[in-house]
């Protein structure tokens, strides 16, 4: 155990940017198509008072954190009948997690950075692809049925030198959602999902 007193005095600042561009077109009344690209970035800075840190630099050795998300999505909507609509969509997501640290040492060390030299590192990366099918049925003007099926592939890998601290993940996710709505009158709907 360590009986050293720790007083952490950290100033935190964060900057968020979320940029998106794309298009939506409906060349025919029963067909529409849309696509977009999105880039979302969160850049966080940690300014710890070095005078209050214990020997070794922990816990104030984290200097900054960056999360960068790139997304590409497309959607095709078909309305072959007035009572039937279907939507096919695809989404690709890539997220990079980066950190920047100062050097970390052991309490007994005379050499700075013997545990970690510090500096920037790609701490992890995650990739996902999502395929979805949405079907909407209106068998009666007052009755709506919606069903969504979604399939997602996902991988996550974290930084490691030699052996990974967190084992890489790869998996699939299947989702099904169904709902129904009945319009009783102008002021009341009944629904279930």
Short mmCIF file of C-alpha atoms in Angstrom, two decimals:
data_model
loop_
_atom_site.label_atom_id
_atom_site.label_comp_id
_atom_site.label_asym_id
_atom_site.label_seq_id
_atom_site.Cartn_x
_atom_site.Cartn_y
_atom_site.Cartn_z
CA UNK A 1 0.00 0.00 0.00
CA UNK A 2 1.04 3.57 -0.59
CA UNK A 3 0.44 6.20 2.07
CA UNK A 4 1.46 9.16 -0.08
CA UNK A 5 -1.13 11.93 -0.09
CA UNK A 6 -2.58 12.72 -3.52
CA UNK A 7 -4.09 16.07 -4.41
CA UNK A 8 -5.20 16.17 -8.02
CA UNK A 9 -6.05 19.58 -9.42
CA UNK A 10 -6.99 19.06 -13.07
CA UNK A 11 -8.35 21.63 -15.51
CA UNK A 12 -10.44 20.02 -18.24
CA UNK A 13 -11.45 21.39 -21.62
CA UNK A 14 -13.21 19.67 -24.49
CA UNK A 15 -13.95 20.53 -28.11
CA UNK A 16 -16.65 18.77 -30.14
CA UNK A 17 -17.10 18.97 -33.89
CA UNK A 18 -19.83 17.16 -35.80
CA UNK A 19 -19.78 17.59 -39.59
CA UNK A 20 -22.24 15.92 -41.94
CA UNK A 21 -23.03 16.19 -45.62
CA UNK A 22 -25.11 14.11 -47.98
CA UNK A 23 -28.08 14.10 -50.29
CA UNK A 24 -31.68 12.94 -50.54
CA UNK A 25 -33.39 12.31 -53.88
CA UNK A 26 -36.76 10.99 -54.97
CA UNK A 27 -36.66 10.54 -58.76
CA UNK A 28 -40.02 8.77 -58.72
CA UNK A 29 -42.97 9.10 -56.36
CA UNK A 30 -42.54 5.56 -55.04
CA UNK A 31 -38.73 5.58 -54.63
CA UNK A 32 -36.33 7.70 -52.58
CA UNK A 33 -32.63 7.35 -51.93
CA UNK A 34 -30.37 9.13 -49.46
CA UNK A 35 -26.73 8.92 -48.36
CA UNK A 36 -24.49 10.86 -46.00
CA UNK A 37 -20.98 11.06 -44.62
CA UNK A 38 -20.39 12.17 -41.02
CA UNK A 39 -17.25 12.99 -39.06
CA UNK A 40 -17.58 13.47 -35.31
CA UNK A 41 -14.55 14.40 -33.19
CA UNK A 42 -14.25 14.91 -29.44
CA UNK A 43 -10.90 16.36 -28.34
CA UNK A 44 -10.40 16.53 -24.54
CA UNK A 45 -7.44 18.18 -22.79
CA UNK A 46 -6.40 17.53 -19.18
CA UNK A 47 -4.08 20.02 -17.48
CA UNK A 48 -3.00 18.58 -14.11
CA UNK A 49 -0.97 20.60 -11.68
CA UNK A 50 2.44 18.88 -11.68
CA UNK A 51 3.20 20.18 -8.18
CA UNK A 52 0.39 18.10 -6.69
CA UNK A 53 1.25 14.80 -8.39
CA UNK A 54 2.95 11.99 -6.46
CA UNK A 55 6.24 10.53 -7.70
CA UNK A 56 5.63 8.48 -10.83
CA UNK A 57 3.11 10.90 -12.30
CA UNK A 58 -0.06 8.87 -11.73
CA UNK A 59 -2.98 9.70 -11.80
CA UNK A 60 -2.29 12.98 -13.61
CA UNK A 61 -0.24 11.56 -16.48
CA UNK A 62 -3.21 11.59 -18.91
CA UNK A 63 -2.75 14.74 -21.01
CA UNK A 64 -5.40 14.40 -23.73
CA UNK A 65 -7.99 12.07 -25.22
CA UNK A 66 -9.36 12.06 -28.77
CA UNK A 67 -12.34 10.14 -30.17
CA UNK A 68 -12.80 10.29 -33.95
CA UNK A 69 -15.88 8.75 -35.61
CA UNK A 70 -16.31 8.36 -39.38
CA UNK A 71 -19.74 7.23 -40.61
CA UNK A 72 -21.10 6.43 -44.06
CA UNK A 73 -24.80 5.62 -44.43
CA UNK A 74 -27.22 4.94 -47.29
CA UNK A 75 -30.98 4.39 -47.34
CA UNK A 76 -33.36 3.23 -50.08
CA UNK A 77 -37.11 3.63 -49.51
CA UNK A 78 -39.62 1.82 -51.76
CA UNK A 79 -43.41 2.40 -51.70
CA UNK A 80 -44.81 -0.06 -54.28
CA UNK A 81 -48.35 0.17 -52.82
CA UNK A 82 -50.13 2.76 -50.68
CA UNK A 83 -50.37 0.20 -47.84
CA UNK A 84 -46.78 -1.11 -48.10
CA UNK A 85 -43.42 0.62 -47.59
CA UNK A 86 -39.98 -0.91 -47.17
CA UNK A 87 -36.65 0.69 -46.24
CA UNK A 88 -33.24 -0.87 -46.87
CA UNK A 89 -30.29 0.78 -45.14
CA UNK A 90 -26.56 0.30 -44.69
CA UNK A 91 -24.26 2.05 -42.20
CA UNK A 92 -20.48 1.83 -41.77
CA UNK A 93 -18.88 3.18 -38.58
CA UNK A 94 -15.18 3.50 -37.77
CA UNK A 95 -14.09 4.92 -34.40
CA UNK A 96 -10.49 5.64 -33.36
CA UNK A 97 -9.61 6.27 -29.70
CA UNK A 98 -6.36 8.12 -29.07
CA UNK A 99 -4.66 9.23 -25.87
CA UNK A 100 -1.59 11.26 -25.03
CA UNK A 101 0.23 10.74 -21.72
CA UNK A 102 3.21 12.07 -19.88
CA UNK A 103 5.98 9.70 -18.77
CA UNK A 104 5.19 7.38 -15.85
CA UNK A 105 7.76 5.96 -13.45
CA UNK A 106 7.83 3.67 -10.44
CA UNK A 107 8.18 5.18 -6.98
CA UNK A 108 11.72 3.80 -6.58
CA UNK A 109 13.00 4.65 -10.05
CA UNK A 110 15.69 7.18 -10.83
CA UNK A 111 14.99 6.98 -14.56
CA UNK A 112 11.97 8.95 -15.86
CA UNK A 113 9.54 6.98 -18.00
CA UNK A 114 10.59 3.49 -16.90
CA UNK A 115 6.94 2.32 -16.82
CA UNK A 116 5.76 4.30 -19.84
CA UNK A 117 7.69 6.83 -21.92
CA UNK A 118 4.50 8.78 -22.58
CA UNK A 119 3.39 10.37 -25.81
CA UNK A 120 0.49 9.78 -28.20
CA UNK A 121 -0.92 6.30 -28.86
CA UNK A 122 -3.85 4.86 -30.79
CA UNK A 123 -5.56 3.26 -27.78
CA UNK A 124 -8.20 1.40 -29.73
CA UNK A 125 -10.22 1.10 -32.90
CA UNK A 126 -13.75 -0.10 -33.50
CA UNK A 127 -15.46 -0.97 -36.81
CA UNK A 128 -19.13 -1.77 -37.40
CA UNK A 129 -21.32 -2.49 -40.40
CA UNK A 130 -25.09 -2.40 -39.95
CA UNK A 131 -27.60 -3.77 -42.46
CA UNK A 132 -31.28 -3.03 -41.79
CA UNK A 133 -34.66 -3.82 -43.32
CA UNK A 134 -37.79 -1.94 -42.20
CA UNK A 135 -41.25 -2.94 -43.41
CA UNK A 136 -44.37 -0.84 -42.78
CA UNK A 137 -47.82 -2.25 -43.49
CA UNK A 138 -51.10 -0.32 -43.34
CA UNK A 139 -53.80 -2.97 -43.94
CA UNK A 140 -56.48 -0.52 -42.74
CA UNK A 141 -56.35 3.31 -42.66
CA UNK A 142 -56.37 3.19 -38.85
CA UNK A 143 -53.96 0.27 -38.37
CA UNK A 144 -50.14 0.40 -38.82
CA UNK A 145 -47.61 -2.42 -38.44
CA UNK A 146 -43.83 -1.80 -38.38
CA UNK A 147 -41.12 -4.48 -38.33
CA UNK A 148 -37.37 -3.89 -38.36
CA UNK A 149 -34.65 -6.49 -38.79
CA UNK A 150 -31.03 -5.44 -38.29
CA UNK A 151 -27.74 -7.31 -38.61
CA UNK A 152 -24.49 -5.77 -37.31
CA UNK A 153 -20.90 -6.96 -37.55
CA UNK A 154 -18.55 -5.40 -35.03
CA UNK A 155 -14.83 -5.55 -34.21
CA UNK A 156 -12.82 -3.76 -31.52
CA UNK A 157 -9.05 -3.86 -31.06
CA UNK A 158 -7.07 -2.08 -28.34
CA UNK A 159 -3.44 -1.01 -28.21
CA UNK A 160 -0.93 -3.46 -26.83
CA UNK A 161 2.79 -4.02 -26.74
CA UNK A 162 3.33 -7.74 -26.91
CA UNK A 163 0.24 -9.13 -25.20
CA UNK A 164 -3.08 -7.26 -25.42
CA UNK A 165 -4.49 -5.99 -22.12
CA UNK A 166 -7.97 -6.39 -23.59
CA UNK A 167 -8.52 -9.28 -26.00
CA UNK A 168 -9.71 -8.13 -29.47
CA UNK A 169 -13.48 -8.50 -29.95
CA UNK A 170 -15.34 -9.62 -33.04
CA UNK A 171 -19.01 -10.46 -33.07
CA UNK A 172 -22.40 -10.22 -34.72
CA UNK A 173 -25.60 -8.67 -33.40
CA UNK A 174 -29.09 -9.50 -34.68
CA UNK A 175 -32.03 -7.27 -33.72
CA UNK A 176 -35.75 -7.55 -34.40
CA UNK A 177 -38.31 -4.92 -33.46
CA UNK A 178 -42.04 -5.11 -34.17
CA UNK A 179 -44.77 -2.63 -33.30
CA UNK A 180 -48.40 -1.97 -34.10
CA UNK A 181 -50.63 1.09 -33.76
CA UNK A 182 -54.40 1.40 -33.99
CA UNK A 183 -55.95 4.86 -34.25
CA UNK A 184 -59.06 4.66 -32.08
CA UNK A 185 -60.15 8.25 -32.73
CA UNK A 186 -58.64 11.72 -33.27
CA UNK A 187 -57.42 11.91 -29.68
CA UNK A 188 -56.54 8.29 -28.83
CA UNK A 189 -54.10 5.71 -30.27
CA UNK A 190 -53.53 2.17 -29.00
CA UNK A 191 -50.06 0.71 -29.54
CA UNK A 192 -47.93 -2.31 -28.70
CA UNK A 193 -44.32 -3.21 -29.45
#
